[in-house]
XYZ file of C-alpha atoms in Angstrom:
332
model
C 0.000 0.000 0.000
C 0.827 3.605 -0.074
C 3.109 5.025 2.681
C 1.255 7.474 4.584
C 2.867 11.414 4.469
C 3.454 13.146 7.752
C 0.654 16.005 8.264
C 2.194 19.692 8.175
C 0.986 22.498 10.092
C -0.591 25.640 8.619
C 3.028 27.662 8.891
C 4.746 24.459 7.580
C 1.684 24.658 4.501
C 2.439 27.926 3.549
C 6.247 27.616 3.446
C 6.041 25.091 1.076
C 3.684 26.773 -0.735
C 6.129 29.879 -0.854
C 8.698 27.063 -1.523
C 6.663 26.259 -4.535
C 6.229 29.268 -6.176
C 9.394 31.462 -5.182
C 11.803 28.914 -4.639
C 13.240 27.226 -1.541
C 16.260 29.933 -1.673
C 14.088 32.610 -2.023
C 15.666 35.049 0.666
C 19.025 34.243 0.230
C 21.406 36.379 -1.999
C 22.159 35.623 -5.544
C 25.332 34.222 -4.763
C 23.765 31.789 -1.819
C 20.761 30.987 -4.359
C 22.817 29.965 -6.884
C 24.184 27.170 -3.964
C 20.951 26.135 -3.001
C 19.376 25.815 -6.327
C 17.651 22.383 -6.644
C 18.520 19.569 -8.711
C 16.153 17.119 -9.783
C 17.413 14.190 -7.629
C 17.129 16.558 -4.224
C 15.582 14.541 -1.644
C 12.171 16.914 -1.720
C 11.648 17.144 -5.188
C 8.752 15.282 -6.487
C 9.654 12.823 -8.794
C 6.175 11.675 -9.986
C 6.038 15.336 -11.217
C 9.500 14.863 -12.918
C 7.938 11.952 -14.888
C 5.374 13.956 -16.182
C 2.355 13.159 -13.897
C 1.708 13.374 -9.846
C -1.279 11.468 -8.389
C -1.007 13.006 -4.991
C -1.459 16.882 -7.061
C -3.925 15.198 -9.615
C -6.449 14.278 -7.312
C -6.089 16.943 -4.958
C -9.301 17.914 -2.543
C -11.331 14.872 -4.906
C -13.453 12.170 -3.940
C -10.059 9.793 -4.557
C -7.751 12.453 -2.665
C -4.597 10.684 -1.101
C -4.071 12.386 1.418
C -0.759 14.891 2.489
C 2.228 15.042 0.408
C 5.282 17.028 1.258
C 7.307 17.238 -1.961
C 7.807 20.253 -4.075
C 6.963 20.989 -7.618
C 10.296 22.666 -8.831
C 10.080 23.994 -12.012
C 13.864 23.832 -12.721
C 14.555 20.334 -11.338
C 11.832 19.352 -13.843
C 13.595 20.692 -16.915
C 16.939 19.722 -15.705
C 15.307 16.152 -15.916
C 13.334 17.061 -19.228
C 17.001 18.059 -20.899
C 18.041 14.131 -19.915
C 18.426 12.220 -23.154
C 16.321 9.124 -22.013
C 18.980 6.446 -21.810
C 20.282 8.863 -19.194
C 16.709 9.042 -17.522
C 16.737 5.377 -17.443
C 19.679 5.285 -14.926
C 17.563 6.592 -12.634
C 14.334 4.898 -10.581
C 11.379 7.513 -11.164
C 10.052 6.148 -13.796
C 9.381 2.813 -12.356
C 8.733 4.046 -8.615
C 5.885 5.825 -11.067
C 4.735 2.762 -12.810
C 4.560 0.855 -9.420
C 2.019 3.684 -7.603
C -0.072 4.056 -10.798
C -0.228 0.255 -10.860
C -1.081 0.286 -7.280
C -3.974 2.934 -7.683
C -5.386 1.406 -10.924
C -5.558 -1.598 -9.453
C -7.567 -0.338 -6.406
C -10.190 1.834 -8.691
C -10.421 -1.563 -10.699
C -11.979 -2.905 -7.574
C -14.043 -0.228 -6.971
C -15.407 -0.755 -10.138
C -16.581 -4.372 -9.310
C -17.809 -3.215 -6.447
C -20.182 -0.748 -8.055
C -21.219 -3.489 -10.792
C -22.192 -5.971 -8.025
C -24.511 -3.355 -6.447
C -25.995 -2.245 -9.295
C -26.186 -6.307 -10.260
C -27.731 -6.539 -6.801
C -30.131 -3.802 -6.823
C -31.846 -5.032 -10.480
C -32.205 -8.373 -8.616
C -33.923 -7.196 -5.939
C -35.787 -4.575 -8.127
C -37.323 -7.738 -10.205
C -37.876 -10.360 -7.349
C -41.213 -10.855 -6.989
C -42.582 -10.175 -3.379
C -42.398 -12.308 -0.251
C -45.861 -12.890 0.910
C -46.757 -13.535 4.550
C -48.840 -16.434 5.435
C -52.429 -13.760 5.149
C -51.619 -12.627 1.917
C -50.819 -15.838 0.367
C -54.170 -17.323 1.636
C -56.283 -14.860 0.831
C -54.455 -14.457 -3.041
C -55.230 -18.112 -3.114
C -59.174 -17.209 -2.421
C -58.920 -14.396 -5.104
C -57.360 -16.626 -7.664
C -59.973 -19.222 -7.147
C -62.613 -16.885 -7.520
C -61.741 -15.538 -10.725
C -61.245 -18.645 -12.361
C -64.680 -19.382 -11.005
C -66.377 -16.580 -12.329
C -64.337 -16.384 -15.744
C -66.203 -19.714 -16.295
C -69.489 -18.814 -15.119
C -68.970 -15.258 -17.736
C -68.303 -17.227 -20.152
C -71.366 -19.602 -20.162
C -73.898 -16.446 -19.995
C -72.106 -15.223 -23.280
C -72.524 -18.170 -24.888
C -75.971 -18.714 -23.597
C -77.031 -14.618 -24.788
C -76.787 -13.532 -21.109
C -74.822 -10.314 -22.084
C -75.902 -8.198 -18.816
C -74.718 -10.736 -16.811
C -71.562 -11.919 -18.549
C -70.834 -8.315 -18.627
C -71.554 -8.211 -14.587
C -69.508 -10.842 -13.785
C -66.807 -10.081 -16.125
C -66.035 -6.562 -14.199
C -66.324 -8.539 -10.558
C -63.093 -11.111 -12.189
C -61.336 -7.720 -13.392
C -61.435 -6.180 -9.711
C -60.702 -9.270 -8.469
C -57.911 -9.541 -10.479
C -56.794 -5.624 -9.297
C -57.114 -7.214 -5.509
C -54.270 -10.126 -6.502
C -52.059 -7.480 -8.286
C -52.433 -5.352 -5.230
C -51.681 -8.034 -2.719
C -48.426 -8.889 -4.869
C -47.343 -5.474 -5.481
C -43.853 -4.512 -3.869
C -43.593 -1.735 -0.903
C -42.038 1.330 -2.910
C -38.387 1.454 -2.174
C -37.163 4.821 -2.890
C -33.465 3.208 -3.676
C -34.719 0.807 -6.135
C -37.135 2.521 -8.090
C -34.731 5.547 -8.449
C -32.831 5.845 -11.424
C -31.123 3.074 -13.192
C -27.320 3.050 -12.417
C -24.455 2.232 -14.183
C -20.667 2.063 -13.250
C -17.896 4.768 -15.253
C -15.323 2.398 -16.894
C -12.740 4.579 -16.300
C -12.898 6.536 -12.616
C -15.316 3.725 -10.894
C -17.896 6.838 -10.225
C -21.684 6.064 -10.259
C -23.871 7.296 -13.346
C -27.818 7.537 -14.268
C -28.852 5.844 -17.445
C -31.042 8.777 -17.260
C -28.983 11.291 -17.231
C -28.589 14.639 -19.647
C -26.246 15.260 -21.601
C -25.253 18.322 -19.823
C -24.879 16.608 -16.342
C -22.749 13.641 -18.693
C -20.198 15.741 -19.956
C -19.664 17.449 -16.653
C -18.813 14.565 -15.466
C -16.548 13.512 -18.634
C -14.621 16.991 -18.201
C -14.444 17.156 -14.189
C -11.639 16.385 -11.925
C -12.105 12.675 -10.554
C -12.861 11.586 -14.868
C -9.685 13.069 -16.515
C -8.024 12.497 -13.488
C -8.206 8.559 -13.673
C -7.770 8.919 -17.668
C -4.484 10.206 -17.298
C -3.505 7.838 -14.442
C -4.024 5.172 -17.177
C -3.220 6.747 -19.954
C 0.382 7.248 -18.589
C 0.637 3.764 -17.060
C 0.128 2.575 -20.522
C 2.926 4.932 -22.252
C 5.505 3.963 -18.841
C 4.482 0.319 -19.711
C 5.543 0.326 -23.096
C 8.200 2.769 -22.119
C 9.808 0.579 -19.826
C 9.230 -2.567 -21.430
C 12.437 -5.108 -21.305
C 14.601 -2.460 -19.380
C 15.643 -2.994 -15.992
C 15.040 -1.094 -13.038
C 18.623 0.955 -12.329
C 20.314 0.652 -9.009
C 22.724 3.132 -6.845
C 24.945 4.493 -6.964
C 23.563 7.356 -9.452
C 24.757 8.824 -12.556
C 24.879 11.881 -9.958
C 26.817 10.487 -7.436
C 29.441 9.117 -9.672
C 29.652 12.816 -10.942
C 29.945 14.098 -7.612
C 32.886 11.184 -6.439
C 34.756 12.165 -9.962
C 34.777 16.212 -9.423
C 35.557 15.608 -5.691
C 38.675 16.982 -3.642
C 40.670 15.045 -1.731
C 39.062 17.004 1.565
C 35.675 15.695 0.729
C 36.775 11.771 0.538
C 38.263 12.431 3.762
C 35.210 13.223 5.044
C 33.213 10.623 3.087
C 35.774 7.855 4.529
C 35.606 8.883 7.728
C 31.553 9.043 7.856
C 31.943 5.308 6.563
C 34.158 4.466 9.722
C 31.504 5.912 12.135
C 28.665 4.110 9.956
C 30.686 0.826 10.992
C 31.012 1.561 14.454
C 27.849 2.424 14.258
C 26.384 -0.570 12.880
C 28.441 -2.720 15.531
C 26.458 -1.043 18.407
C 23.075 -1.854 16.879
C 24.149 -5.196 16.466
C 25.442 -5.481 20.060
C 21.779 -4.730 20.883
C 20.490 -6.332 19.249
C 18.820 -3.861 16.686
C 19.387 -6.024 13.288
C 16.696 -3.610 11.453
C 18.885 -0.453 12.292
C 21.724 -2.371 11.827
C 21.316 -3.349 8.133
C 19.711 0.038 7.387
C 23.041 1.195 8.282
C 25.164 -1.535 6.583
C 23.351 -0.799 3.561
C 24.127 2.934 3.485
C 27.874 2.454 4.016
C 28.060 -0.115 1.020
C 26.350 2.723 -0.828
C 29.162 5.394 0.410
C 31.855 2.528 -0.269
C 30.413 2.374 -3.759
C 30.840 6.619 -4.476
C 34.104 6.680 -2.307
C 35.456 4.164 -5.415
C 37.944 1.577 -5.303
C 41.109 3.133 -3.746
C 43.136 1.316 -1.220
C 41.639 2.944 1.876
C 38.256 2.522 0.673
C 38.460 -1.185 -0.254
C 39.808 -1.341 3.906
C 36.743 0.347 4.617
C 34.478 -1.916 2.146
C 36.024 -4.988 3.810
C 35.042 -3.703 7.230
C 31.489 -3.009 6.184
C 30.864 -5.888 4.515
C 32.248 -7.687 7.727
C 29.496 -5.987 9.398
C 26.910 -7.178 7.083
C 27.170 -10.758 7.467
C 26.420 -10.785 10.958
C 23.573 -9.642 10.771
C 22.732 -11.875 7.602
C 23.497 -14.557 10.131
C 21.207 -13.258 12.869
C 18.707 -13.180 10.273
């Protein structure tokens, strides 16, 4: 399922907002903006919106709203992305982590889709079942019946005999009589089931009248929850044939491989040395016991080792961290 976002506060709301439109550097000098700039892998960059679609903005204050979502909408990361040739995009996970949560949501409105059919199903059922009689009813429907075969008979003779006035008087007793039996099996209204016919939108899952205008249908075609769920499909459909025979990419990124290549000697040093107090680190969780901490750990200095490159004090430090991996491979 979808991992819940943390809520925000109003003041927290309306600095992303400002974050949003002006910029997360927005009162800093030129010279500090130009630091601070984001890039489109930045932790709080949306990278849905990178991919060219966001669910969480799409279906914003909707019927299908998911909830709070704390990334931004940067402009600039998105056409630093856009500028990607896409066998450089493909180095990167977005597209898939995309693919995955549309796949996730179309499966869910897919459901809600059967579920809608089965009522409707359900309801035309119920609508057409003829009624459950209590024991009163169905003895006195069996009197009625009775009688107007009786009298049908008996009508019938004084025609054929030239007995109009009579077959004429008891032909209008076996017509009320037969008003009485359609009264006694006549259904209770139901204001649910004799309401308008519904049927089930193929695309968003959203409940529709057989009966209703055209006007009030392309509302519906044009609002927010319709074009909405188009698009989430529509773009599942282009990712799917997008992606189709690649494989997902895996760390370390084109990015970091920059970053390790135009690095100074001061910054390994300070990589290195973060990887040292990762393994200590990891040590003391084990010690504890703490094997989820542990590996989440273990698995971040393998991903430093893997920027730091192969140099001889970083293969020391890659042979320390992997000895700190496989005891807690063992513990598992």
């Amino acid at each position: 399922g979808r991992a819940p976002q943390p809520k925000r506060g109003k003041m927290d709301t309306q600095r992303l907002l400002l974050d949003q439109l002006m910029g997360k550097e927005r009162n800093a000098s030129f010279e500090e903006r130009e630091k601070m700039q984001r890039h489109f892998w930045d932790e709080d960059v949306c990278k849905h919106y990178l991919v060219g679609l966001c669910p969480y903005e799409l279906f914003k204050n909707t019927k299908s709203d998911l909830g709070e979502y704390n990334k931004i909408f940067d402009g600039r990361a998105k056409a630093e992305w856009d500028a990607l040739p896409q066998e450089e995009k493909d180095k990167y996970p977005y597209q898939w982590d995309l693919l995955d949560l549309l796949k996730t949501l179309i499966d869910e409105c897919n459901r809600k889709i059967e579920r809608n059919k089965e009522r409707c199903a359900a309801d035309e059922r119920l609508k057409n079942e003829p009624k459950k009689l209590n024991e009163e009813e169905a003895k006195r429907l069996g009197v009625v019946q009775e009688e107007i075969g009786k009298l049908s008979k008996e009508a019938e003779e004084a025609g054929e005999s030239g007995d109009i006035a009579k077959a004429k008087e008891l032909s209008e007793k076996v017509e009320a009589l037969k008003a009485e039996s359609q009264q006694i099996m006549k259904k209770p209204d139901d204001i649910r089931l004799n309401a308008r016919k519904l049927i089930v939108c193929e695309i968003s899952g959203v409940l529709m009248s057989q009966t209703d205008s055209d006007s009030r249908l392309a509302s519906l075609y044009s609002g927010k929850q319709y074009q909405g769920w188009k698009k989430v499909r529509e773009m599942h459909a282009e990712l799917t044939k997008l992606l189709d025979g690649k494989k997902r990419p895996r760390r370390p990124w084109p990015h970091e491989k920059d970053r390790k290549n135009g690095r100074g000697d001061r910054e390994e040093t300070e990589i290195e040395t973060e990887i040292a107090t990762g393994i200590v680190a990891a040590e003391e969780m084990i010690g504890i016991a703490d094997i989820e901490t542990g590996i989440e750990v273990a698995t971040e200095i393998v991903i430093m080792i893997e920027i730091v490159g192969v140099g001889t004090e970083a293969q020391d430090l890659e042979r320390g961290g992997v000895g700190v991996i496989d005891p807690i491979l063992v513990e598992m």
